[in-house]
Amino acid sequence: VDKLWITKSEWPSLIPKDPRPGMRVALPASLEHRLLRFYSGDLARRTTQDKLRSADLRLTVDKVEHNSVFLKLVGSTKTGCTFEEGRPPSKDARGHDKCGADLRWLGHLRYDRKSKSFDRFEIVATGEDWGSGSHQTATANYYRGGEHHRWSIGIAFELVTGERPGDLALGTLVK
């Protein structure tokens, strides 16, 4: 279980002043940085040595209704080293510890103009993660003795409203 915090100063910038379908919305640099550096990397160690091979995250206005603005996030990210660059120089090499991830992103957000808040915030990223090194205990790699392998990963974010019992299990809810 994990959390993506969006600050009070970040979320208003996700809504353009005069939204029109097809309009691209710039993600706040601080939010994009968190998505790219913290969630797009090796999930065991939360690092790809800050190496960003490519990133293309696009937030666009999908639809506008009287009281709602619908946004769609699509894109891809490549962090860390390539799978081949991460391969240890020999089968017995330990501590090589090069990792990477290639993810595809899709998200749907809905902003309620009347309440001035998001009532839908669902983002998913799926793809592959890889690495080698014997201390990556949170990954399937560890159970293979540090061998260099790929594994499927998925990351999901949804709006926590406090209306479901599970919402409160994630920590203190701030409204």
C-alpha atoms as one frame of an Amber mdcrd trajectory, in Angstrom:
protein
   0.000   0.000   0.000   1.350   3.380  -0.906   0.224   6.978  -1.326   0.657
   9.733  -3.870   0.367  13.086  -2.174  -0.814  16.008  -4.254  -0.293  19.283
  -2.463  -2.815  22.058  -1.985  -0.857  24.230  -4.423  -0.555  21.460  -7.077
  -4.110  20.233  -7.588  -5.695  23.554  -8.727  -3.156  23.762 -11.554  -4.590
  20.528 -12.996  -7.765  22.422 -13.980  -7.460  25.006 -16.769  -9.372  28.260
 -16.318 -11.307  27.822 -19.577 -11.197  24.055 -20.308 -11.932  22.827 -23.841
 -11.826  19.230 -25.124  -8.386  18.383 -26.470  -6.645  21.087 -24.428  -3.352
  19.889 -22.967  -2.764  20.584 -19.276   0.774  20.873 -17.907   1.438  18.693
 -14.894   3.030  20.668 -12.053   6.785  19.993 -12.213   6.846  18.812  -8.593
   4.047  16.277  -9.198   5.601  15.019 -12.423   8.935  14.694 -10.601   7.338
  12.488  -7.905   5.613  10.289 -10.490   8.788   9.888 -12.535  11.410   9.521
  -9.820   9.521   7.758  -7.049   6.827   5.622  -8.687   8.400   4.924 -12.094
  11.482   3.244 -10.715  12.547   0.061  -9.040   9.805  -0.692  -6.553  12.162
  -2.548  -4.221  14.565   0.287  -3.591  12.605   3.275  -4.973  15.541   4.303
  -7.094  16.826   4.121 -10.624  19.850   6.223  -9.699  17.748   9.178 -10.921
  18.243   8.086 -14.524  15.329   9.043 -16.721  15.670   7.515 -20.202  12.398
   8.981 -21.491   9.108  10.367 -20.251   5.968  11.392 -22.049   3.028  12.033
 -19.723   0.142  13.953 -21.287  -2.840  15.265 -19.354  -5.626  16.517 -21.624
  -9.173  17.739 -21.211 -11.305  14.859 -22.449 -14.784  16.305 -22.014 -16.454
  19.346 -20.446 -19.954  19.300 -19.010 -21.835  21.988 -17.089 -20.548  20.923
 -13.651 -17.693  18.571 -14.577 -14.340  18.601 -16.328 -13.060  15.180 -17.421
  -9.297  14.747 -17.832  -7.303  11.885 -19.281  -3.665  11.031 -18.560  -1.744
   8.883 -21.047   1.914   8.273 -21.571   4.979   6.180 -20.988   8.124   6.347
 -18.899  11.485   4.598 -19.059  13.716   4.880 -16.008  17.008   3.434 -14.861
  19.106   1.379 -17.226  17.918  -0.731 -20.131  17.489  -4.439 -19.473  20.693
  -5.222 -21.386  22.720  -2.508 -19.593  21.611  -4.010 -16.286  22.849  -7.502
 -17.087  25.685  -8.445 -14.700  29.073  -9.013 -16.345  28.977 -12.658 -15.208
  26.504 -15.092 -13.697  28.347 -14.969 -10.354  28.589 -11.162 -10.207  26.919
  -9.895  -7.051  26.111  -6.339  -6.102  25.761  -5.218  -9.731  22.496  -3.571
  -8.679  21.415  -1.946 -11.923  17.702  -1.679 -12.362  15.145  -0.150 -14.661
  11.479   0.027 -15.538   9.366   0.676 -18.631   5.778   1.716 -17.846   2.631
   2.710 -19.729   0.283   5.145 -17.961  -3.483   5.660 -18.196  -5.607   7.805
 -15.927  -9.087   9.291 -15.672  -9.834  12.312 -13.506 -13.065  14.211 -13.001
 -13.274  17.643 -11.446 -16.585  18.785  -9.964 -16.877  22.515 -10.592 -19.664
  22.950  -8.052 -17.775  21.432  -5.104 -14.415  22.619  -6.501 -12.857  19.221
  -5.937 -11.932  16.021  -7.728 -14.486  13.234  -7.376 -12.583  10.796  -9.591
  -8.838  10.290  -9.678  -7.778   6.922 -11.065  -4.349   6.333 -12.573  -2.668
   3.045 -13.423   0.828   2.310 -14.699   1.777  -1.150 -15.948   4.912  -2.568
 -17.478   8.135  -4.320 -16.634  10.780  -3.845 -13.958  14.192  -5.522 -13.845
  17.385  -5.641 -11.932  19.994  -7.763 -10.306  21.600  -7.791  -6.925  21.081
  -9.915  -3.880  19.693  -7.215  -1.575  16.494  -6.468  -3.525  14.369  -8.393
  -1.058  11.050  -6.878  -2.130  11.266  -8.269  -5.656  10.964 -11.653  -7.262
  14.593 -11.184  -8.294  15.758 -11.923  -4.747  14.144 -15.338  -4.778  16.088
 -16.222  -7.912  19.406 -15.661  -6.135  20.105 -12.265  -7.630  19.739 -13.366
 -11.267  18.898 -10.733 -13.853  15.200 -11.082 -14.764  12.212  -9.014 -15.826
   8.973  -9.060 -13.892   5.593  -7.465 -14.453   4.612  -4.550 -12.270   1.511
  -2.463 -11.828   0.901   0.717  -9.877  -2.547   2.133  -9.183  -3.679   5.406
  -7.657  -7.232   6.265  -6.675  -8.895   9.049  -4.782  -9.215   8.480  -1.051
 -12.474  10.015   0.130 -12.837   8.587   3.624 -16.188   7.030   2.685 -14.849
   3.454   2.672 -13.373   1.732   5.719 -10.229   0.875   3.745  -9.559   4.565
   3.089  -8.806   5.145   6.747  -6.414   2.200   6.888  -4.020   4.119   4.637
  -3.328   6.723   7.283  -4.808  10.002   8.345  -7.315  11.382   5.893  -6.931
  15.089   5.231  -9.930  16.884   3.752
